[in-house]
Amino acid sequence: MSGSIYDNRELSWLKFNQRVLQESLDSSIPLLERLAFTSIFQSNLDEFFMVRVGTLFDQLGTDPELRENKTNMTSREQLDAIFDRVRKTEPQKEKAYRDIMKQLENHGINHIAIDKLTDEENIYIKEYFRNEILPLLSPLIIDKRHPMPFIKNKKLYIAVHLESKSGIKLGLLPVSDSFRRIVQLSKKPLRFVLVEDIVLKHASEVFENYNVLGSSIIRITRNADISEDDDSFLDCDFDFRNLMEELIKERKKLAPVRLQVMGNPESDIIKYLCKRLEISENQVFPAKAPLDLSFAFNLKRMYEGTELCYAPFTPQKSPEISDTIPMAEQIRKKDILLHYPYQSIKPFIRMLNEAAADPDVVSVKITLYRLARNSKIIQALVEMAERGIDVLVLVELRARFDEENNIGWSKTLQNAGCTIIYGPKGLKVHSKLLLITRKKGDRLEHITQIGTGNYNEKTSELYTDLSLLTANADIASEANEVFNALSLGHLVESCSHLLVAPLCLQNKVLAMIDEEISQAKLGNKAYVGIKINSLSDRSIIDKLVEASKAGVKTELIIRGLCCLISGAKGETENIRVTSIVGRFLEHSRIYIFGPEQRRKIYISSADFMTRNTVKRVEVAAPIYDPDIADRIVKIFETMLEDDVKARVQNSNGLYKKKSSHNKKTDCQREFMKQAIENAGQTVSEPCLPASCSADFEPSEFYKCFLMQ
């Protein structure tokens, strides 16, 4: 099979991140929202180096000849290609930053270069440094007699080259998180400098007994690829929660994989730093824009309600839900689908609170992956347990970069009386599954919820997700089988309704694609429609190629990385790949097999990546309610019609925005408008811009790109 139909996973992800960066260049987006996208681009790249580049360095050390299974590249070849691609993309980010800041000057927001201060401002900054910064600085000297200190991951430091007769002597000044990042020189207009530039300017005062030859701002990115599945950990006697606490400590000490440098340090200093950090000069990335752009969100908060930011969108009330009838009673009458963030998560939380107060509810079982800081879902589960309901909670302690939060929540839940489990050995549990059991007399009643996104109130306002609430007895029975298997450390080996990874999701997806291939060969209409975040599973990719060759019309909406290249003549010409990057992060997963007359529809927690399909516990739920099925198809079709935020993959693997004619469709804008209208509200056009970005912190937004 031709290699031209495959793309490398890492390089495809970098293409996705470039699509994120393109949002910062879109002149139709408010300026501070565009600035936020530059920060998201940078945060994404940080996590990419920590996770994916870290993994490749680990592979390079253990098996340098190992090749990935799509483009046959070795770890070294992938690293070289990544570094080359990043070097070409970084100047685009820097230009976007400069252009945005230049335009912000017209709105009274001025990031002042430290060498452009007025005499009065210089006096103020000097006093500010001496009074607010200098007392908190902890200077370090590095030379032959002083070992290299531990440089924290993603923290800013000032590296100072000090004159020395005995070789290179380096001064290091950590820029503390306790420092105010934006230092205002005036408020109207806003003139500000960044604290690291102040420390850089006055570094010579700290090292007053030395002749300073040069200085620059540096930032280290460390490998975060640490696995709880390592044999040395799996065979230990630790409690699993204690093990994860030890692993978190170990991650903070892992080796550097990237050194960023802002300024003009001498080559000797770079070589010296590389030697002491044990990295190659190929891992050094010079920069001309701030090394940490997270202050963009501080600026957004300062200017909320102005033309520089979007008017907030409030998730709307679902027209299907009554405020006066208990949620369980409504669900027993008819399945309910919630579409976040266009519809509110409040009905789901209300359902939990009502269950906690219902004397007939005997048990609640749920899987938790990522949670909000002040989680109302945790509060409801605690209340249930304290009221005597049997509450079983699977807390996934291996949710990358949320391990500490989840460890804390597991302790809170356990102290409240919940039964805590952690899932099968070596497999993350990524499913979004809830089962509420109610006993009325001798009869058991069940409510099952299956979702595409986490039980997280914050991200339910930022990510597009689907949440199915159903009283279907067959679905409840199989959901209970999933929980029983998880409790016993087993895997679900067969199912008739749900798709449950790792043993009965991929094979069933392949079988359903095979059915479409058979139909196409018989001359019948055949169709596959998939909306996911990522596609890298080679088995599914090859089956989609086979389907394309058989004439199956295949439409893929894939936000992030896609290792399949569409449009290749004779191979993938019946496949279209679309990516949408907009105001909200596209996160829902939808599987559609077959044309309308015989279609099967699922919503799922699983992307089509090997890590999801055969290395995790994932759940996909069938949609049996015809009204909900039609609604999901309409959602899918509206996204395909998008010609504002959608990019279409070409046969060369590159993505290009659609050519718009008279009609312009921004699917997210359309969904907001529909949600407002369906809730009986008046649509205000200024609240619904054609191009959007969310009011989010990068810590919330970018996690989904890589970690889920």
Coordinates of N, CA and C in Angstrom, one line a residue, residues 52 117 139 142 161 198 234 238 255 280 327 465 493-494 538 594 644:
R52 N 5.1 13.9 23.7 CA 5.5 13.2 22.5 C 7.0 13.2 22.2
L117 N 11.8 52.6 27.6 CA 11.1 53.3 28.7 C 11.5 54.8 28.7
P139 N 19.7 34.3 43.7 CA 20.8 34.1 42.7 C 21.6 32.9 42.9
I142 N 27.0 29.1 38.7 CA 27.3 27.8 38.2 C 28.7 27.9 37.5
H161 N 26.0 35.7 31.8 CA 27.4 35.3 31.6 C 28.3 36.2 32.4
I198 N 12.3 43.1 33.4 CA 12.9 43.9 34.5 C 14.1 43.2 35.2
L234 N 4.7 -1.9 38.4 CA 3.6 -2.8 38.5 C 3.8 -4.0 39.5
F238 N 3.5 -1.1 46.6 CA 2.8 0.1 47.0 C 1.3 0.0 46.7
A255 N 14.5 14.5 32.4 CA 15.5 15.2 31.7 C 14.9 16.3 30.8
S280 N 21.5 18.4 23.1 CA 22.3 18.8 22.0 C 21.9 20.2 21.6
M327 N -35.9 14.6 37.1 CA -35.1 14.2 35.9 C -35.3 12.7 35.6
D465 N -19.5 18.7 23.5 CA -19.6 17.3 23.9 C -21.1 16.9 23.9
E493 N -15.7 -8.8 27.5 CA -15.3 -9.6 26.3 C -16.3 -9.6 25.2
S494 N -17.6 -9.3 25.6 CA -18.6 -9.3 24.5 C -19.7 -8.3 25.0
R538 N -3.9 2.1 12.9 CA -3.6 1.6 11.6 C -4.6 0.7 11.1
G594 N -23.7 3.6 7.6 CA -24.8 3.3 6.8 C -25.7 4.6 6.4
V644 N -16.5 28.5 7.4 CA -15.9 29.7 8.1 C -14.7 29.2 8.9

